[in-house]
C-alpha cells in the first residue's frame, strides 16, 4: 500500500473518531476547522512530500495526525 493511502486512512479514521466522540460521548459541538484538522494535516503531508527530510515520512505524519486528534479530544474533555 502506498504511503499516501496509509496517511489518508489514518486521517479519515481520526476525523470519524472526532465526530463520533464529540457527538456521542462529550455531547459538544465542534467547529468546522477543528473537526477537519486531520484532513488538513493530510493535505499538508501531500503538499510537502517532495521535501527531503528525515522527519517527512508517512509514519511521522500518521503519528502527528493521531496526536493532534487526541490533543483536541483532551482539550475539550477537561
PDB file of C-alpha atoms in Angstrom:
ATOM      1  CA  UNK A   1       0.000   0.000   0.000  1.00  0.00           C
ATOM      2  CA  UNK A   2       1.281   3.456  -0.853  1.00  0.00           C
ATOM      3  CA  UNK A   3       2.202   5.886   1.892  1.00  0.00           C
ATOM      4  CA  UNK A   4      -0.426   8.405   0.781  1.00  0.00           C
ATOM      5  CA  UNK A   5      -3.139   5.783   1.185  1.00  0.00           C
ATOM      6  CA  UNK A   6      -1.954   4.888   4.682  1.00  0.00           C
ATOM      7  CA  UNK A   7      -1.907   8.512   5.834  1.00  0.00           C
ATOM      8  CA  UNK A   8      -5.309   9.187   4.257  1.00  0.00           C
ATOM      9  CA  UNK A   9      -6.841   6.188   6.040  1.00  0.00           C
ATOM     10  CA  UNK A  10      -5.466   7.394   9.379  1.00  0.00           C
ATOM     11  CA  UNK A  11      -6.806  10.903   8.705  1.00  0.00           C
ATOM     12  CA  UNK A  12     -10.238   9.530   7.795  1.00  0.00           C
ATOM     13  CA  UNK A  13     -10.405   7.335  10.898  1.00  0.00           C
ATOM     14  CA  UNK A  14      -9.355  10.242  13.131  1.00  0.00           C
ATOM     15  CA  UNK A  15     -11.916  12.573  11.554  1.00  0.00           C
ATOM     16  CA  UNK A  16     -14.649   9.978  12.011  1.00  0.00           C
ATOM     17  CA  UNK A  17     -13.477   9.364  15.572  1.00  0.00           C
ATOM     18  CA  UNK A  18     -13.651  13.068  16.388  1.00  0.00           C
ATOM     19  CA  UNK A  19     -17.195  13.254  15.070  1.00  0.00           C
ATOM     20  CA  UNK A  20     -18.368  10.201  16.998  1.00  0.00           C
ATOM     21  CA  UNK A  21     -16.679  11.128  20.278  1.00  0.00           C
ATOM     22  CA  UNK A  22     -17.890  14.719  20.241  1.00  0.00           C
ATOM     23  CA  UNK A  23     -21.450  13.824  19.285  1.00  0.00           C
ATOM     24  CA  UNK A  24     -21.999  10.732  21.431  1.00  0.00           C
ATOM     25  CA  UNK A  25     -19.523  10.888  24.314  1.00  0.00           C
ATOM     26  CA  UNK A  26     -18.748  14.538  25.024  1.00  0.00           C
ATOM     27  CA  UNK A  27     -22.037  15.834  23.606  1.00  0.00           C
ATOM     28  CA  UNK A  28     -20.426  19.077  22.497  1.00  0.00           C
ATOM     29  CA  UNK A  29     -20.388  20.813  19.183  1.00  0.00           C
ATOM     30  CA  UNK A  30     -17.060  21.221  17.460  1.00  0.00           C
ATOM     31  CA  UNK A  31     -16.304  23.963  14.966  1.00  0.00           C
ATOM     32  CA  UNK A  32     -15.659  23.017  11.350  1.00  0.00           C
ATOM     33  CA  UNK A  33     -11.920  23.742  11.196  1.00  0.00           C
ATOM     34  CA  UNK A  34     -11.201  21.721  14.307  1.00  0.00           C
ATOM     35  CA  UNK A  35     -13.325  18.844  13.027  1.00  0.00           C
ATOM     36  CA  UNK A  36     -11.405  18.564   9.772  1.00  0.00           C
ATOM     37  CA  UNK A  37      -7.954  19.149  11.269  1.00  0.00           C
ATOM     38  CA  UNK A  38      -6.808  15.556  10.480  1.00  0.00           C
ATOM     39  CA  UNK A  39      -7.736  16.149   6.834  1.00  0.00           C
ATOM     40  CA  UNK A  40      -5.862  19.464   6.848  1.00  0.00           C
ATOM     41  CA  UNK A  41      -2.777  17.675   8.185  1.00  0.00           C
ATOM     42  CA  UNK A  42      -3.131  15.083   5.415  1.00  0.00           C
ATOM     43  CA  UNK A  43      -3.227  17.864   2.829  1.00  0.00           C
ATOM     44  CA  UNK A  44      -0.084  19.391   4.323  1.00  0.00           C
ATOM     45  CA  UNK A  45       1.569  15.964   4.094  1.00  0.00           C
ATOM     46  CA  UNK A  46       0.692  15.608   0.409  1.00  0.00           C
ATOM     47  CA  UNK A  47       1.970  19.101  -0.385  1.00  0.00           C
ATOM     48  CA  UNK A  48       5.232  18.602   1.493  1.00  0.00           C
ATOM     49  CA  UNK A  49       6.129  15.053   0.478  1.00  0.00           C
ATOM     50  CA  UNK A  50       8.763  16.282  -2.002  1.00  0.00           C
ATOM     51  CA  UNK A  51      10.727  17.961   0.792  1.00  0.00           C
ATOM     52  CA  UNK A  52      13.778  15.909   1.698  1.00  0.00           C
ATOM     53  CA  UNK A  53      13.922  15.439   5.456  1.00  0.00           C
ATOM     54  CA  UNK A  54      14.282  12.513   7.794  1.00  0.00           C
ATOM     55  CA  UNK A  55      11.131  13.702   9.585  1.00  0.00           C
ATOM     56  CA  UNK A  56       9.000  13.898   6.428  1.00  0.00           C
ATOM     57  CA  UNK A  57       7.837  10.285   6.404  1.00  0.00           C
ATOM     58  CA  UNK A  58       4.412   8.716   6.385  1.00  0.00           C
ATOM     59  CA  UNK A  59       4.957   7.249   9.845  1.00  0.00           C
ATOM     60  CA  UNK A  60       5.750  10.640  11.341  1.00  0.00           C
ATOM     61  CA  UNK A  61       2.711  12.237   9.706  1.00  0.00           C
ATOM     62  CA  UNK A  62       0.418   9.439  10.868  1.00  0.00           C
ATOM     63  CA  UNK A  63       1.721   9.957  14.402  1.00  0.00           C
ATOM     64  CA  UNK A  64       1.177  13.710  14.172  1.00  0.00           C
ATOM     65  CA  UNK A  65      -2.406  13.206  12.988  1.00  0.00           C
ATOM     66  CA  UNK A  66      -3.173  10.806  15.846  1.00  0.00           C
ATOM     67  CA  UNK A  67      -1.503  13.041  18.465  1.00  0.00           C
ATOM     68  CA  UNK A  68      -3.364  16.143  17.270  1.00  0.00           C
ATOM     69  CA  UNK A  69      -6.651  14.224  17.345  1.00  0.00           C
ATOM     70  CA  UNK A  70      -6.013  13.024  20.891  1.00  0.00           C
ATOM     71  CA  UNK A  71      -4.990  16.544  21.934  1.00  0.00           C
ATOM     72  CA  UNK A  72      -8.225  18.010  20.568  1.00  0.00           C
ATOM     73  CA  UNK A  73     -10.285  15.430  22.453  1.00  0.00           C
ATOM     74  CA  UNK A  74      -8.329  16.021  25.654  1.00  0.00           C
ATOM     75  CA  UNK A  75      -8.638  19.778  25.314  1.00  0.00           C
ATOM     76  CA  UNK A  76     -12.413  19.653  25.114  1.00  0.00           C
ATOM     77  CA  UNK A  77     -12.834  16.789  27.611  1.00  0.00           C
ATOM     78  CA  UNK A  78     -11.138  18.555  30.530  1.00  0.00           C
TER      79      UNK A  78
END
